[in-house]
Structures are given as C-alpha cells and as structure tokens.
Amino acid sequence: MSKVSKAAPVAVIVILMGIWEIIVRVAGIPLYVLPAPGDMLKSFASEFPTLFGHAGITVMEAAAGMAISFVVGIVVGVLIDAMPTFKACVYPILVVTQTVPVIVLAPIFIIYMGFGYAPKILTVVLMCFFPIVVSFSDGLGEMEEGYLNLVRTYGGSRLQLYRIVKIPSAMISLLSGLKVAATYSISGAVVGEWIASQSGLGYYLIRAKNGYMLDKVFACVLMIILLSLLMNGLVKLFGYAVLPWARRRRNSR
Amino acid sequence: MELSVINLNFSYTDKPILRDLSFSVRDGEFVSILGPSGCGKSTLLNILAGILKPESGQILIDGQQIHGISGHFAYMPQNDLLFPWRTILDNVCLYGEIHQNKAEMKKEAKAQFARFGLEGCEDKYPGELSGGMRQRAAFLRTTLCEAGIFLLDEPFGALDVITRGDMQDWLCELRANLKRTILLVTHDTDEAIYLSDRILILGQPGEGIREEICIGEKERTRDWLYEQGRLRAQIHRIIKFV
C-alpha cells in the first residue's frame, strides 16, 4: 500500500508532463512562450554546471539564514515559554512581521546592507525564523503538567525542567517547523538574489527571463525544487538522528 | 520516617475538599487511603508532595514541619509518566540525574531490573513495553528516590484486572524489603485489604476520616484475601453510609 501511495504523485506528474509535452508539440507553441518538459530537461542537463555553481551560492545563503534562524529561534522560543510578559510583548509583533511581503522588504535590505550576501541571508531569516519560533515555543508548552510536577518533586531546578522535560518534548513540534523553514529557505534566498545580485539562482533566473530563454527559467525552477526537497530531506535526517524513540515505535507497529 | 498531618484544610474555589484532616503514619507502615471519588485522596497526596499548597494545617516529618516540595516524598501518580524519548534505564535513573549521580544510580538500577520483572528492557523505550511493565518501571524509578515516604496514587488504577492482580501480588512480596513508609491511595477495597497495615476511609468531600481499620501483621496471600468477606463488607458499609 505504501509503495503505491509513494508512486502515485510521481505517476500523476509524469502523466501531466506527457500531456504538456503533446500540447506544446502539436500546437507548435514557441520556446519563448512555453517550453516543453523535454526542452526543459535538455537545458537542465546542458546548463547543469552553471546551475550547480549558482546553486552553491544560493544554498550557502539559505543554510546561513537557517542556522541564524535556528539559534535565534531556539533562544526566543525558550524566552517566550519562560516569560509570559515577554510572550505578550513579542508574539503579536512576530505575527505582524509575517504579514509584510518579503518582496517589499528585500530591496530595503539592499539599500541598508549593500549588494553582498547579508541582505539575502536576512531575507531567508525573515522567512524561516517565524515557523521555527512558533513551533518550538508551542512545543515547549505542550507537555502534560504531571511530567513537570514529577521533576519538581524530585527536586529538579528550572533549568533541569527545560533540559529533561520541555526541550525534548518540543522536538517533534520543532521538526515540523524546521521542515517548513527548510522549504522556505531556498525560496527566500532566491527572492533576495532576484532583487539585486551577481550570482546565485535568483540572478540566473533574471538573466534567463530577460533573454526569453524560458527553457532555462524552467530548468532553474527544477533546480530550486530539487534543492528545497534536499533541505527538507536534511531536516528529516536530523529528525531521524535526534528522535530514535519515535523511529523505534514506528518500526514496532 | 514518621508522618503527621494536623488540621489540614484545602478547597477548590468554594468547595471544601479537606477540612481539618489529621492522621499519622508510623515509620515503615503501609497505610491505604480509601474513599469515594472526589473525596480528596489525590489532593491529599498532591499537598504532601508539595505540588498543591494547603490553606492551613501542618505536615510534620519526624516532628519537623515541612513546607512545599521537601524531598521526603517519592510521588508516583496513576499515569506512569515515563518519558517516551528516554530508554527505560534513563527513565528510572531520573532522580540520580537530577541529583548528579547518574552513573552510580545506573549501576544500582541495573541490579534491580530482574526484581522488578524488567530484565532485558534497559535499552527499550516506554512505547515498546506493556502497561504493567511500564508501571513496574515507574515503580522502580520511585524506589530509587532517596525519599523515606512513598506516595502511591492509584498506581495500578489504569491497568486491566488481571495485570492489576499480578502487580498487587508482586508489590505484596516486595513490600517487606522496601523498608519505606508507604501511603497508598486507592478505590479498590481488595487492594487496600491485601497490601496495607492500616486503612483510612475518607468520607464525602470535607468530611474527613470516617473510620480507621487496622489489619496488622498478617501473612498475606490471595487465599487469605478471599476469606476476608466480612472485612470487605464492613468497609463497603462504611463507605456507603451517608
């Protein structure tokens, strides 16, 4: 059953691509309007070395943004859980920051921070920080009061309460947030590069689009999809390593 | 350790739960607290453990008054409260970990695994164990606390009847070797008769202790328990009396 369900979306994509290919070929749609999937794959193969080079820059920015979001997100998440006043002050503001479109902020970052990597990394942080903080701080408050009381009656300090109960119990929730953030991180970096840059997949996209080389644009989109899935996969791998108990329970079922 | 509770009062909002409750437990004694649900049994244990704060009254341990979380009590709630992400060995050594002697406690704990019917489970996770085994692991964790008094809040209440019976047999055998003062909260009359030296029967909320039944030093077996029909009937009458 699980093999069938895993193959199903792949089959749907293959069928849709097939229909797309046939329509483009039969109707004779020119490349600068809509490239056929075949053209896209061909240009993905031929452009791979260039795409790979730009992808390196984008991944670096995405990873740096993720790392900063992770560290700051963990600290802010603990503060939100530990101090109700802090939560009351900061949480609504965090929500509001998410309502401002990143595409508006990215050019402003460039005015402030120049054309280097910094504004791109900040764009990534802006997109990744929120899901990490929310998932982690929610996870910290989830554990049943009985577990906390158990550690308290055993003479545990507040710090031990976090180390023994709260932080481990928040891991599953944090991982969901990290998965969302990982998927956003590549898009965030691409948006940052799109505004102004000399390298990266966003830069490549602008160049290809301006030249009406839509097969290359789609090849780049394919690269972005693959990288986002890769980031997501890395988070899953991380989860696999830090939650051995969840893995074992699944296996024993 | 000797425990004395003097004129303890507690209420939830306007509803009095405990009113002027007083009793004492001798060193090494096994006392059961029996009563209808909502009579304040669990509340009492929570107050002793320091999780809830009484409105008034005193709690004395060997004549010394204590306040809040004291370290004299090892509290075991109905839910096993094993951490699902920790192995059984790491779970039972929680007390040692909090008090910075985990390595030593691990050695001590490993030696106890067989006695608690948990051999081979050291590196398993709670999700892989049956309900009875999880409860035994929670009990092992409780016994590894350096506390003189155990507070057991319906420890077998969540188990099926057959497993509960097995666990009672097992605790009955273990009891003498524990050398601790034990306060057991239960709504199972047979469990109270089978395990305790003395039974305190609580009445309606706010009423206090209705009757005290001494069972004393007797050879405890299942057969002995089956013959206690008169005692069982007497307890039922006391609980039912309005």
Short mmCIF file of C-alpha atoms in Angstrom, two decimals:
data_model
loop_
_atom_site.label_atom_id
_atom_site.label_comp_id
_atom_site.label_asym_id
_atom_site.label_seq_id
_atom_site.Cartn_x
_atom_site.Cartn_y
_atom_site.Cartn_z
CA MET A 1 0.00 0.00 0.00
CA SER A 2 2.73 2.49 0.99
CA LYS A 3 4.65 1.73 -2.22
CA VAL A 4 1.56 2.53 -4.25
CA SER A 5 0.92 5.79 -2.38
CA LYS A 6 4.54 6.87 -2.89
CA ALA A 7 4.46 6.13 -6.61
CA ALA A 8 1.08 7.84 -7.14
CA PRO A 9 2.23 11.50 -7.17
CA VAL A 10 5.16 10.59 -9.44
CA ALA A 11 2.77 8.93 -11.88
CA VAL A 12 0.48 11.99 -11.85
CA ILE A 13 3.43 14.29 -12.63
CA VAL A 14 4.64 12.04 -15.45
CA ILE A 15 1.15 11.98 -17.00
CA LEU A 16 0.72 15.77 -16.69
CA MET A 17 4.19 16.32 -18.21
CA GLY A 18 3.25 13.99 -21.06
CA ILE A 19 0.06 15.96 -21.79
CA TRP A 20 2.03 19.21 -21.58
CA GLU A 21 4.66 17.87 -23.99
CA ILE A 22 2.00 16.76 -26.50
CA ILE A 23 0.12 20.09 -26.37
CA VAL A 24 3.31 22.12 -26.92
CA ARG A 25 4.44 19.90 -29.82
CA VAL A 26 1.02 19.64 -31.53
CA ALA A 27 0.12 23.34 -31.14
CA GLY A 28 3.66 24.42 -32.06
CA ILE A 29 3.97 26.79 -29.08
CA PRO A 30 7.30 28.67 -29.39
CA LEU A 31 10.02 28.20 -26.77
CA TYR A 32 9.80 31.82 -25.50
CA VAL A 33 6.13 31.32 -24.57
CA LEU A 34 6.09 27.83 -23.13
CA PRO A 35 8.91 25.29 -23.34
CA ALA A 36 8.01 21.60 -23.43
CA PRO A 37 9.17 19.46 -20.50
CA GLY A 38 11.61 17.78 -22.89
CA ASP A 39 13.28 21.11 -23.68
CA MET A 40 13.41 21.93 -20.02
CA LEU A 41 15.16 18.64 -19.17
CA LYS A 42 17.57 19.09 -22.08
CA SER A 43 18.56 22.53 -20.91
CA PHE A 44 18.76 21.31 -17.29
CA ALA A 45 21.35 18.78 -18.45
CA SER A 46 23.32 21.19 -20.65
CA GLU A 47 23.18 24.05 -18.12
CA PHE A 48 23.89 21.82 -15.14
CA PRO A 49 27.49 23.02 -14.47
CA THR A 50 26.37 26.69 -14.49
CA LEU A 51 23.26 25.95 -12.43
CA PHE A 52 25.34 23.95 -10.00
CA GLY A 53 27.71 26.88 -9.45
CA HIS A 54 24.85 29.31 -8.79
CA ALA A 55 23.08 26.75 -6.61
CA GLY A 56 26.17 26.61 -4.37
CA ILE A 57 25.80 30.33 -3.59
CA THR A 58 22.05 30.05 -3.03
CA VAL A 59 22.42 27.03 -0.75
CA MET A 60 25.14 28.83 1.22
CA GLU A 61 22.82 31.81 1.80
CA ALA A 62 19.88 29.54 2.65
CA ALA A 63 21.97 27.47 5.07
CA ALA A 64 23.40 30.57 6.78
CA GLY A 65 19.89 32.02 7.12
CA MET A 66 18.59 28.71 8.50
CA ALA A 67 21.44 28.50 11.01
CA ILE A 68 20.82 32.04 12.28
CA SER A 69 17.05 31.44 12.42
CA PHE A 70 17.62 28.20 14.32
CA VAL A 71 19.87 29.68 17.00
CA VAL A 72 17.83 32.87 17.50
CA GLY A 73 14.58 30.89 17.20
CA ILE A 74 15.58 28.49 19.99
CA VAL A 75 16.56 31.34 22.33
CA VAL A 76 13.43 33.39 21.62
CA GLY A 77 11.27 30.24 21.84
CA VAL A 78 12.57 29.49 25.35
CA LEU A 79 12.08 33.13 26.41
CA ILE A 80 8.51 33.11 25.11
CA ASP A 81 7.77 29.94 27.08
CA ALA A 82 9.56 31.03 30.25
CA MET A 83 8.33 34.63 30.47
CA PRO A 84 4.62 35.32 29.85
CA THR A 85 5.30 39.08 29.75
CA PHE A 86 7.88 38.59 27.02
CA LYS A 87 5.40 36.48 25.09
CA ALA A 88 2.69 39.13 25.42
CA CYS A 89 5.10 41.79 24.11
CA VAL A 90 6.78 39.90 21.30
CA TYR A 91 4.40 37.26 19.95
CA PRO A 92 1.88 39.64 18.27
CA ILE A 93 4.76 41.57 16.68
CA LEU A 94 6.18 38.33 15.31
CA VAL A 95 2.84 37.57 13.67
CA VAL A 96 2.70 41.07 12.16
CA THR A 97 6.20 40.73 10.65
CA GLN A 98 4.88 37.75 8.70
CA THR A 99 2.18 39.85 7.07
CA VAL A 100 4.71 42.16 5.38
CA PRO A 101 5.59 40.72 1.96
CA VAL A 102 9.25 39.75 1.74
CA ILE A 103 9.41 41.10 -1.79
CA VAL A 104 8.84 44.60 -0.31
CA LEU A 105 11.48 44.23 2.37
CA ALA A 106 14.24 42.68 0.25
CA PRO A 107 15.02 45.91 -1.73
CA ILE A 108 15.08 47.88 1.55
CA PHE A 109 17.61 45.43 2.99
CA ILE A 110 19.76 46.01 -0.07
CA ILE A 111 19.64 49.79 0.49
CA TYR A 112 20.81 49.26 4.07
CA MET A 113 23.26 46.41 3.64
CA GLY A 114 24.61 46.64 0.10
CA PHE A 115 24.85 44.04 -2.61
CA GLY A 116 26.68 41.32 -0.68
CA TYR A 117 25.30 38.15 0.89
CA ALA A 118 23.97 39.88 4.03
CA PRO A 119 20.60 41.13 2.66
CA LYS A 120 19.90 37.73 1.09
CA ILE A 121 20.66 35.93 4.33
CA LEU A 122 18.42 38.37 6.20
CA THR A 123 15.59 37.65 3.74
CA VAL A 124 15.98 33.95 4.49
CA VAL A 125 15.99 34.65 8.23
CA LEU A 126 12.80 36.66 7.92
CA MET A 127 11.05 33.75 6.24
CA CYS A 128 12.48 30.91 8.37
CA PHE A 129 12.53 32.48 11.82
CA PHE A 130 8.76 32.53 12.32
CA PRO A 131 7.94 28.84 11.76
CA ILE A 132 10.88 27.82 13.96
CA VAL A 133 9.95 30.11 16.89
CA VAL A 134 6.25 29.28 16.77
CA SER A 135 6.70 25.52 16.51
CA PHE A 136 9.35 25.45 19.24
CA SER A 137 7.60 27.71 21.76
CA ASP A 138 4.31 25.86 21.23
CA GLY A 139 6.11 22.54 21.69
CA LEU A 140 7.67 23.70 24.96
CA GLY A 141 4.25 24.32 26.47
CA GLU A 142 2.73 21.06 25.29
CA MET A 143 3.95 18.55 27.86
CA GLU A 144 1.43 17.38 30.42
CA GLU A 145 1.74 19.14 33.79
CA GLY A 146 2.25 15.76 35.53
CA TYR A 147 5.70 15.32 33.97
CA LEU A 148 6.76 18.78 35.12
CA ASN A 149 5.49 18.09 38.64
CA LEU A 150 7.35 14.78 38.70
CA VAL A 151 10.67 16.52 38.00
CA ARG A 152 9.78 19.27 40.50
CA THR A 153 9.01 16.78 43.30
CA TYR A 154 12.31 15.04 42.51
CA GLY A 155 13.98 18.35 43.33
CA GLY A 156 14.69 19.42 39.75
CA SER A 157 15.67 23.05 39.09
CA ARG A 158 14.03 25.24 36.47
CA LEU A 159 16.97 24.63 34.14
CA GLN A 160 16.58 20.85 34.58
CA LEU A 161 12.88 21.21 33.86
CA TYR A 162 13.82 22.56 30.45
CA ARG A 163 16.63 20.11 29.78
CA ILE A 164 14.80 16.98 30.95
CA VAL A 165 11.17 17.67 30.02
CA LYS A 166 10.43 20.72 27.93
CA ILE A 167 13.13 20.80 25.26
CA PRO A 168 12.97 17.07 24.40
CA SER A 169 9.17 17.20 24.32
CA ALA A 170 9.30 20.14 21.89
CA MET A 171 11.49 18.27 19.39
CA ILE A 172 8.67 16.80 17.28
CA SER A 173 6.94 20.15 17.01
CA LEU A 174 10.26 21.90 16.29
CA LEU A 175 10.99 19.45 13.49
CA SER A 176 7.71 20.32 11.75
CA GLY A 177 8.68 23.98 11.96
CA LEU A 178 12.17 23.22 10.65
CA LYS A 179 10.72 21.32 7.69
CA VAL A 180 8.59 24.33 6.72
CA ALA A 181 11.56 26.66 7.25
CA ALA A 182 13.89 24.45 5.19
CA THR A 183 11.48 24.52 2.27
CA TYR A 184 11.16 28.32 2.55
CA SER A 185 14.90 28.89 2.90
CA ILE A 186 15.81 28.32 -0.77
CA SER A 187 12.89 30.48 -1.99
CA GLY A 188 13.93 33.19 0.48
CA ALA A 189 17.48 33.26 -0.88
CA VAL A 190 16.21 33.29 -4.48
CA VAL A 191 13.93 36.27 -3.73
CA GLY A 192 16.87 38.12 -2.20
CA GLU A 193 19.05 37.42 -5.27
CA TRP A 194 16.23 38.33 -7.63
CA ILE A 195 16.28 41.95 -6.38
CA ALA A 196 19.99 42.56 -6.87
CA SER A 197 22.96 40.23 -7.09
CA GLN A 198 25.86 38.99 -9.20
CA SER A 199 25.41 35.31 -8.56
CA GLY A 200 23.01 32.69 -7.31
CA LEU A 201 19.94 31.04 -8.79
CA GLY A 202 17.87 34.25 -8.46
CA TYR A 203 20.44 36.06 -10.56
CA TYR A 204 20.42 33.25 -13.13
CA LEU A 205 16.61 33.38 -13.26
CA ILE A 206 16.57 37.13 -14.00
CA ARG A 207 19.18 36.70 -16.75
CA ALA A 208 17.34 33.78 -18.37
CA LYS A 209 13.96 35.53 -18.13
CA ASN A 210 15.28 38.76 -19.62
CA GLY A 211 16.63 36.72 -22.55
CA TYR A 212 13.26 34.94 -23.00
CA MET A 213 15.09 31.62 -22.51
CA LEU A 214 12.12 30.05 -20.79
CA ASP A 215 13.57 26.53 -21.01
CA LYS A 216 16.42 27.77 -18.79
CA VAL A 217 13.97 29.50 -16.44
CA PHE A 218 12.12 26.21 -16.03
CA ALA A 219 15.40 24.32 -15.65
CA CYS A 220 16.30 26.72 -12.83
CA VAL A 221 12.87 26.21 -11.24
CA LEU A 222 13.54 22.46 -11.33
CA MET A 223 16.86 23.09 -9.58
CA ILE A 224 15.11 25.19 -6.89
CA ILE A 225 12.56 22.40 -6.34
CA LEU A 226 15.32 19.80 -6.01
CA LEU A 227 17.28 21.95 -3.56
CA SER A 228 14.19 22.66 -1.43
CA LEU A 229 13.47 18.94 -1.28
CA LEU A 230 17.11 18.35 -0.36
CA MET A 231 16.88 20.84 2.54
CA ASN A 232 13.66 19.17 3.66
CA GLY A 233 15.36 15.78 3.45
CA LEU A 234 18.27 17.01 5.57
CA VAL A 235 15.85 18.10 8.29
CA LYS A 236 14.19 14.68 8.13
CA LEU A 237 17.60 13.06 8.51
CA PHE A 238 18.28 15.30 11.51
CA GLY A 239 14.96 14.21 13.00
CA TYR A 240 15.84 10.59 12.38
CA ALA A 241 19.05 11.10 14.37
CA VAL A 242 17.59 13.02 17.33
CA LEU A 243 14.37 11.04 17.78
CA PRO A 244 15.40 7.39 17.92
CA TRP A 245 12.41 6.56 20.15
CA ALA A 246 9.85 7.78 17.62
CA ARG A 247 11.57 5.74 14.90
CA ARG A 248 11.56 2.59 17.01
CA ARG A 249 7.96 2.94 17.96
CA ARG A 250 7.03 3.23 14.31
CA ASN A 251 9.02 0.12 13.47
CA SER A 252 7.48 -1.93 16.25
CA ARG A 253 3.98 -1.22 14.96
CA MET B 1 10.08 8.08 58.68
CA GLU B 2 7.07 9.15 60.64
CA LEU B 3 4.45 11.39 59.09
CA SER B 4 1.90 13.51 60.91
CA VAL B 5 -0.78 15.60 59.28
CA ILE B 6 -2.50 18.09 61.57
CA ASN B 7 -5.71 20.01 60.76
CA LEU B 8 -5.11 20.19 57.02
CA ASN B 9 -7.54 22.35 55.04
CA PHE B 10 -7.94 22.65 51.31
CA SER B 11 -10.68 23.75 48.95
CA TYR B 12 -11.12 24.23 45.21
CA THR B 13 -12.68 27.70 44.77
CA ASP B 14 -15.65 27.43 47.16
CA LYS B 15 -15.88 23.67 47.54
CA PRO B 16 -14.12 22.38 50.64
CA ILE B 17 -12.23 19.17 49.88
CA LEU B 18 -10.24 18.59 53.05
CA ARG B 19 -11.41 20.02 56.36
CA ASP B 20 -9.31 19.70 59.49
CA LEU B 21 -7.85 16.44 58.32
CA SER B 22 -5.49 14.85 60.82
CA PHE B 23 -3.78 11.49 60.85
CA SER B 24 -0.36 10.00 61.34
CA VAL B 25 1.65 7.18 59.82
CA ARG B 26 4.35 5.28 61.71
CA ASP B 27 7.80 4.57 60.36
CA GLY B 28 7.71 1.67 57.89
CA GLU B 29 3.93 1.43 57.98
CA PHE B 30 1.84 0.76 54.87
CA VAL B 31 -1.33 2.85 55.02
CA SER B 32 -4.07 2.89 52.41
CA ILE B 33 -6.47 5.75 51.93
CA LEU B 34 -9.79 4.56 50.62
CA GLY B 35 -12.78 6.62 49.66
CA PRO B 36 -15.29 7.61 47.01
CA SER B 37 -14.00 9.55 44.03
CA GLY B 38 -13.76 13.26 44.62
CA CYS B 39 -13.20 12.84 48.35
CA GLY B 40 -9.77 14.45 48.18
CA LYS B 41 -7.50 11.39 48.15
CA SER B 42 -5.33 12.58 45.28
CA THR B 43 -5.49 16.16 46.55
CA LEU B 44 -4.01 14.99 49.83
CA LEU B 45 -1.07 13.29 48.08
CA ASN B 46 -0.52 16.36 45.91
CA ILE B 47 -0.37 18.52 49.04
CA LEU B 48 2.09 16.16 50.72
CA ALA B 49 4.26 16.09 47.58
CA GLY B 50 4.27 19.90 47.60
CA ILE B 51 2.52 20.34 44.26
CA LEU B 52 -0.55 21.92 45.89
CA LYS B 53 -0.45 24.39 48.76
CA PRO B 54 -2.84 23.80 51.67
CA GLU B 55 -4.88 26.68 53.04
CA SER B 56 -3.87 25.83 56.57
CA GLY B 57 -2.57 22.98 58.66
CA GLN B 58 0.75 21.36 59.34
CA ILE B 59 2.70 18.49 57.89
CA LEU B 60 5.34 17.03 60.17
CA ILE B 61 8.08 14.58 59.27
CA ASP B 62 9.69 13.04 62.35
CA GLY B 63 8.32 16.01 64.29
CA GLN B 64 9.74 18.65 61.93
CA GLN B 65 7.35 20.85 60.00
CA ILE B 66 7.83 20.94 56.22
CA HIS B 67 6.65 23.35 53.53
CA GLY B 68 6.21 22.82 49.79
CA ILE B 69 8.41 20.34 47.92
CA SER B 70 10.53 18.70 50.59
CA GLY B 71 12.44 15.73 49.21
CA HIS B 72 10.98 13.43 51.87
CA PHE B 73 8.35 12.09 49.49
CA ALA B 74 8.61 10.00 46.34
CA TYR B 75 5.40 10.60 44.47
CA MET B 76 4.07 8.08 41.96
CA PRO B 77 0.93 9.10 40.08
CA GLN B 78 -1.60 6.84 38.35
CA ASN B 79 -0.21 7.66 34.92
CA ASP B 80 3.23 6.04 34.65
CA LEU B 81 4.73 9.35 33.40
CA LEU B 82 7.69 7.68 31.73
CA PHE B 83 9.32 10.00 29.22
CA PRO B 84 8.70 8.46 25.78
CA TRP B 85 12.06 9.68 24.42
CA ARG B 86 14.13 8.11 27.18
CA THR B 87 15.12 4.47 27.45
CA ILE B 88 13.78 2.60 30.47
CA LEU B 89 17.20 2.78 32.15
CA ASP B 90 17.39 6.55 31.62
CA ASN B 91 13.83 6.89 32.83
CA VAL B 92 14.33 5.02 36.08
CA CYS B 93 17.55 6.93 36.80
CA LEU B 94 15.81 10.31 36.64
CA TYR B 95 16.33 11.03 40.32
CA GLY B 96 20.04 10.30 40.06
CA GLU B 97 20.34 12.50 37.01
CA ILE B 98 18.69 15.43 38.80
CA HIS B 99 20.98 14.96 41.80
CA GLN B 100 24.17 14.49 39.76
CA ASN B 101 24.96 10.86 40.47
CA LYS B 102 23.56 9.18 37.40
CA ALA B 103 26.45 6.78 36.85
CA GLU B 104 26.17 5.35 40.34
CA MET B 105 22.40 5.08 40.13
CA LYS B 106 22.63 3.28 36.79
CA LYS B 107 24.65 0.53 38.46
CA GLU B 108 22.18 0.36 41.32
CA ALA B 109 19.22 0.36 38.93
CA LYS B 110 20.61 -2.40 36.70
CA ALA B 111 20.88 -4.68 39.71
CA GLN B 112 17.17 -4.12 40.40
CA PHE B 113 15.83 -4.80 36.90
CA ALA B 114 15.28 -8.51 37.46
CA ARG B 115 13.49 -7.99 40.77
CA PHE B 116 11.10 -5.63 39.02
CA GLY B 117 10.48 -8.07 36.18
CA LEU B 118 12.18 -5.80 33.68
CA GLU B 119 15.26 -7.81 32.65
CA GLY B 120 16.33 -7.04 29.11
CA CYS B 121 14.33 -3.81 28.97
CA GLU B 122 17.15 -1.42 29.89
CA ASP B 123 17.53 -0.01 26.38
CA LYS B 124 13.91 -0.22 25.31
CA TYR B 125 11.61 2.77 25.07
CA PRO B 126 8.36 3.02 27.09
CA GLY B 127 6.29 2.71 23.91
CA GLU B 128 7.67 -0.80 23.43
CA LEU B 129 6.53 -2.07 26.86
CA SER B 130 3.17 -3.34 28.11
CA GLY B 131 1.15 -1.29 30.59
CA GLY B 132 2.12 -3.50 33.54
CA MET B 133 5.82 -3.31 32.70
CA ARG B 134 5.65 0.47 32.33
CA GLN B 135 4.04 0.70 35.76
CA ARG B 136 6.79 -1.50 37.23
CA ALA B 137 9.39 0.75 35.62
CA ALA B 138 7.67 3.78 37.15
CA PHE B 139 7.73 1.97 40.48
CA LEU B 140 11.43 1.20 40.14
CA ARG B 141 12.03 4.89 39.43
CA THR B 142 10.13 5.72 42.63
CA THR B 143 12.09 3.27 44.77
CA LEU B 144 15.38 4.72 43.53
CA CYS B 145 14.48 8.07 45.11
CA GLU B 146 16.20 8.80 48.38
CA ALA B 147 12.88 9.62 49.96
CA GLY B 148 11.59 7.99 53.15
CA ILE B 149 7.91 8.07 52.25
CA PHE B 150 6.26 6.77 49.09
CA LEU B 151 3.08 8.38 47.90
CA LEU B 152 1.32 5.98 45.52
CA ASP B 153 -1.69 7.50 43.80
CA GLU B 154 -3.74 4.60 42.39
CA PRO B 155 -0.59 3.11 40.88
CA PHE B 156 -2.44 0.19 39.30
CA GLY B 157 -5.69 2.00 38.54
CA ALA B 158 -5.06 2.25 34.80
CA LEU B 159 -4.29 -1.48 34.35
CA ASP B 160 -6.65 -4.30 33.40
CA VAL B 161 -7.95 -6.51 36.21
CA ILE B 162 -5.59 -9.44 35.57
CA THR B 163 -2.45 -7.31 35.29
CA ARG B 164 -3.54 -5.34 38.34
CA GLY B 165 -3.81 -8.57 40.34
CA ASP B 166 -0.32 -9.62 39.24
CA MET B 167 1.07 -6.24 40.21
CA GLN B 168 -0.59 -6.42 43.63
CA ASP B 169 0.94 -9.88 44.24
CA TRP B 170 4.29 -8.53 43.19
CA LEU B 171 4.08 -5.43 45.42
CA CYS B 172 2.89 -7.59 48.31
CA GLU B 173 6.06 -9.66 48.06
CA LEU B 174 8.29 -6.64 47.58
CA ARG B 175 6.76 -4.63 50.39
CA ALA B 176 8.79 -6.05 53.27
CA ASN B 177 12.11 -5.43 51.52
CA LEU B 178 11.38 -1.82 50.62
CA LYS B 179 11.72 -0.62 54.21
CA ARG B 180 9.82 2.55 53.48
CA THR B 181 6.75 4.25 54.81
CA ILE B 182 4.05 3.93 52.18
CA LEU B 183 0.86 5.87 51.67
CA LEU B 184 -1.36 4.30 49.00
CA VAL B 185 -4.43 5.98 47.58
CA THR B 186 -6.91 3.56 46.02
CA HIS B 187 -10.59 2.98 45.39
CA ASP B 188 -10.07 -0.78 45.24
CA THR B 189 -11.13 -2.29 48.57
CA ASP B 190 -9.35 -5.60 47.95
CA GLU B 191 -6.13 -3.82 47.08
CA ALA B 192 -6.31 -1.89 50.34
CA ILE B 193 -7.00 -5.05 52.42
CA TYR B 194 -4.34 -7.08 50.62
CA LEU B 195 -1.50 -4.61 50.93
CA SER B 196 -1.91 -2.38 53.95
CA ASP B 197 -1.31 -2.47 57.68
CA ARG B 198 -3.98 0.15 58.21
CA ILE B 199 -6.80 1.57 56.11
CA LEU B 200 -8.08 5.13 56.46
CA ILE B 201 -11.55 5.56 55.00
CA LEU B 202 -12.36 9.06 53.85
CA GLY B 203 -15.96 10.25 53.70
CA GLN B 204 -17.59 12.82 51.45
CA PRO B 205 -15.52 15.87 50.45
CA GLY B 206 -14.85 17.98 53.52
CA GLU B 207 -15.91 15.24 55.92
CA GLY B 208 -12.52 13.89 56.89
CA ILE B 209 -11.61 10.40 58.06
CA ARG B 210 -14.71 8.32 58.68
CA GLU B 211 -13.11 5.25 60.10
CA GLU B 212 -9.75 3.64 60.63
CA ILE B 213 -9.26 -0.10 60.17
CA CYS B 214 -6.19 -1.89 61.48
CA ILE B 215 -5.25 -5.09 59.72
CA GLY B 216 -1.94 -5.57 61.44
CA GLU B 217 0.84 -8.03 60.82
CA LYS B 218 -0.59 -10.99 58.92
CA GLU B 219 0.66 -13.43 56.36
CA ARG B 220 -0.69 -12.01 53.10
CA THR B 221 -1.75 -14.41 50.42
CA ARG B 222 -4.52 -14.41 47.84
CA ASP B 223 -6.24 -17.19 49.74
CA TRP B 224 -6.16 -15.10 52.89
CA LEU B 225 -7.63 -12.20 50.91
CA TYR B 226 -10.51 -14.36 49.59
CA GLU B 227 -11.51 -15.15 53.15
CA GLN B 228 -11.85 -11.51 54.16
CA GLY B 229 -15.52 -11.27 53.17
CA ARG B 230 -16.61 -9.83 56.50
CA LEU B 231 -13.93 -7.12 56.42
CA ARG B 232 -14.80 -6.27 52.85
CA ALA B 233 -18.50 -5.95 53.73
CA GLN B 234 -17.67 -3.79 56.73
CA ILE B 235 -15.61 -1.41 54.58
CA HIS B 236 -18.33 -1.20 51.96
CA ARG B 237 -20.88 -0.32 54.61
CA ILE B 238 -18.65 2.43 55.96
CA ILE B 239 -18.11 3.91 52.51
CA LYS B 240 -21.79 3.70 51.57
CA PHE B 241 -23.03 5.19 54.86
CA VAL B 242 -24.48 8.66 54.28
#
